[in-house]
């Protein structure tokens, strides 16, 4: 299992990739397979990151059997958080 620092990094990477992919349109999402491929995150750690982020209300996840994310989308709150971070970076 990943360390605390790795888990936090994985969560931020998931949010960033989703935000960049959907360009602010919360109707779009990314498959779990694409996230796993693009981020090079082990399946177990991706599932844990998605579970955490969904619990925080930042993403929604459609799960495949075996607890693998099938489709992941940002919620309105997730988009707001990413926009706020983008504004802070200037």
PDB file of C-alpha atoms in Angstrom:
ATOM      1  CA  UNK A   1       0.000   0.000   0.000  1.00  0.00           C
ATOM      2  CA  UNK A   2       1.108   3.550  -0.706  1.00  0.00           C
ATOM      3  CA  UNK A   3       2.534   5.889   1.918  1.00  0.00           C
ATOM      4  CA  UNK A   4       0.531   8.901   3.098  1.00  0.00           C
ATOM      5  CA  UNK A   5       2.529  11.208   0.837  1.00  0.00           C
ATOM      6  CA  UNK A   6       1.945   8.956  -2.171  1.00  0.00           C
ATOM      7  CA  UNK A   7      -1.785   8.730  -1.436  1.00  0.00           C
ATOM      8  CA  UNK A   8      -2.076  12.529  -1.287  1.00  0.00           C
ATOM      9  CA  UNK A   9      -0.133  12.817  -4.548  1.00  0.00           C
ATOM     10  CA  UNK A  10      -2.380  10.244  -6.238  1.00  0.00           C
ATOM     11  CA  UNK A  11      -5.501  12.148  -5.149  1.00  0.00           C
ATOM     12  CA  UNK A  12      -4.181  15.437  -6.498  1.00  0.00           C
ATOM     13  CA  UNK A  13      -3.125  13.779  -9.750  1.00  0.00           C
ATOM     14  CA  UNK A  14      -6.589  12.271 -10.234  1.00  0.00           C
ATOM     15  CA  UNK A  15      -8.230  15.668  -9.693  1.00  0.00           C
ATOM     16  CA  UNK A  16      -5.783  17.434 -12.010  1.00  0.00           C
ATOM     17  CA  UNK A  17      -6.145  14.927 -14.854  1.00  0.00           C
ATOM     18  CA  UNK A  18      -9.939  14.998 -14.568  1.00  0.00           C
ATOM     19  CA  UNK A  19     -10.050  18.789 -14.523  1.00  0.00           C
ATOM     20  CA  UNK A  20      -7.774  19.089 -17.548  1.00  0.00           C
ATOM     21  CA  UNK A  21      -9.731  16.456 -19.464  1.00  0.00           C
ATOM     22  CA  UNK A  22     -13.206  17.837 -18.886  1.00  0.00           C
ATOM     23  CA  UNK A  23     -12.369  21.519 -19.367  1.00  0.00           C
ATOM     24  CA  UNK A  24     -14.992  22.573 -16.822  1.00  0.00           C
ATOM     25  CA  UNK A  25     -17.802  20.416 -18.259  1.00  0.00           C
ATOM     26  CA  UNK A  26     -18.952  18.155 -15.448  1.00  0.00           C
ATOM     27  CA  UNK A  27     -20.901  15.971 -17.871  1.00  0.00           C
ATOM     28  CA  UNK A  28     -17.637  14.552 -19.175  1.00  0.00           C
ATOM     29  CA  UNK A  29     -15.566  11.940 -17.401  1.00  0.00           C
ATOM     30  CA  UNK A  30     -12.611   9.621 -17.785  1.00  0.00           C
ATOM     31  CA  UNK A  31     -12.504   5.867 -17.617  1.00  0.00           C
ATOM     32  CA  UNK A  32     -10.654   4.309 -14.729  1.00  0.00           C
ATOM     33  CA  UNK A  33      -8.457   2.439 -17.215  1.00  0.00           C
ATOM     34  CA  UNK A  34      -7.362   5.738 -18.800  1.00  0.00           C
ATOM     35  CA  UNK A  35      -6.604   7.254 -15.386  1.00  0.00           C
ATOM     36  CA  UNK A  36      -4.579   4.200 -14.414  1.00  0.00           C
ATOM     37  CA  UNK A  37      -2.681   4.298 -17.726  1.00  0.00           C
ATOM     38  CA  UNK A  38      -2.049   8.064 -17.759  1.00  0.00           C
ATOM     39  CA  UNK A  39      -1.007   8.323 -14.122  1.00  0.00           C
ATOM     40  CA  UNK A  40       0.805   4.990 -13.795  1.00  0.00           C
ATOM     41  CA  UNK A  41      -0.983   4.398 -10.496  1.00  0.00           C
ATOM     42  CA  UNK A  42      -1.459   0.817  -9.286  1.00  0.00           C
ATOM     43  CA  UNK A  43      -5.113  -0.238  -9.568  1.00  0.00           C
ATOM     44  CA  UNK A  44      -5.476  -0.657  -5.799  1.00  0.00           C
ATOM     45  CA  UNK A  45      -4.133   2.843  -5.130  1.00  0.00           C
ATOM     46  CA  UNK A  46      -6.313   4.382  -7.847  1.00  0.00           C
ATOM     47  CA  UNK A  47      -9.385   2.754  -6.281  1.00  0.00           C
ATOM     48  CA  UNK A  48      -8.361   4.099  -2.859  1.00  0.00           C
ATOM     49  CA  UNK A  49      -7.826   7.615  -4.240  1.00  0.00           C
ATOM     50  CA  UNK A  50     -11.198   7.545  -5.999  1.00  0.00           C
ATOM     51  CA  UNK A  51     -12.942   6.270  -2.865  1.00  0.00           C
ATOM     52  CA  UNK A  52     -11.423   9.073  -0.801  1.00  0.00           C
ATOM     53  CA  UNK A  53     -12.242  11.798  -3.345  1.00  0.00           C
ATOM     54  CA  UNK A  54     -15.800  10.512  -3.749  1.00  0.00           C
ATOM     55  CA  UNK A  55     -16.197  10.585   0.032  1.00  0.00           C
ATOM     56  CA  UNK A  56     -15.089  14.222   0.001  1.00  0.00           C
ATOM     57  CA  UNK A  57     -17.740  14.984  -2.631  1.00  0.00           C
ATOM     58  CA  UNK A  58     -15.164  15.997  -5.254  1.00  0.00           C
ATOM     59  CA  UNK A  59     -15.786  13.197  -7.773  1.00  0.00           C
ATOM     60  CA  UNK A  60     -18.374  10.598  -8.648  1.00  0.00           C
ATOM     61  CA  UNK A  61     -17.368   7.079  -9.549  1.00  0.00           C
ATOM     62  CA  UNK A  62     -19.157   4.311 -11.409  1.00  0.00           C
ATOM     63  CA  UNK A  63     -17.568   1.099 -10.149  1.00  0.00           C
ATOM     64  CA  UNK A  64     -16.844  -2.107 -12.026  1.00  0.00           C
ATOM     65  CA  UNK A  65     -17.059  -5.473 -10.284  1.00  0.00           C
ATOM     66  CA  UNK A  66     -13.947  -5.934  -8.174  1.00  0.00           C
ATOM     67  CA  UNK A  67     -13.973  -2.294  -7.025  1.00  0.00           C
ATOM     68  CA  UNK A  68     -12.231  -0.822 -10.049  1.00  0.00           C
ATOM     69  CA  UNK A  69     -13.381   2.606 -11.202  1.00  0.00           C
ATOM     70  CA  UNK A  70     -15.185   2.308 -14.547  1.00  0.00           C
ATOM     71  CA  UNK A  71     -15.968   6.017 -15.077  1.00  0.00           C
ATOM     72  CA  UNK A  72     -14.871   8.984 -12.986  1.00  0.00           C
ATOM     73  CA  UNK A  73     -16.269  12.524 -13.179  1.00  0.00           C
ATOM     74  CA  UNK A  74     -15.740  15.724 -11.211  1.00  0.00           C
ATOM     75  CA  UNK A  75     -18.626  17.066  -9.163  1.00  0.00           C
ATOM     76  CA  UNK A  76     -19.539  20.729  -9.072  1.00  0.00           C
ATOM     77  CA  UNK A  77     -17.556  21.026  -5.841  1.00  0.00           C
ATOM     78  CA  UNK A  78     -14.567  19.330  -7.474  1.00  0.00           C
ATOM     79  CA  UNK A  79     -14.629  21.789 -10.350  1.00  0.00           C
ATOM     80  CA  UNK A  80     -14.883  24.721  -7.916  1.00  0.00           C
ATOM     81  CA  UNK A  81     -11.872  23.452  -5.969  1.00  0.00           C
ATOM     82  CA  UNK A  82      -9.768  23.034  -9.096  1.00  0.00           C
ATOM     83  CA  UNK A  83     -10.793  26.474 -10.411  1.00  0.00           C
ATOM     84  CA  UNK A  84      -9.839  28.040  -7.060  1.00  0.00           C
ATOM     85  CA  UNK A  85      -6.430  26.352  -7.205  1.00  0.00           C
ATOM     86  CA  UNK A  86      -5.967  27.546 -10.786  1.00  0.00           C
ATOM     87  CA  UNK A  87      -6.784  31.120  -9.754  1.00  0.00           C
ATOM     88  CA  UNK A  88      -4.306  30.924  -6.862  1.00  0.00           C
ATOM     89  CA  UNK A  89      -1.537  29.849  -9.226  1.00  0.00           C
ATOM     90  CA  UNK A  90      -2.381  32.834 -11.421  1.00  0.00           C
TER      91      UNK A  90
END
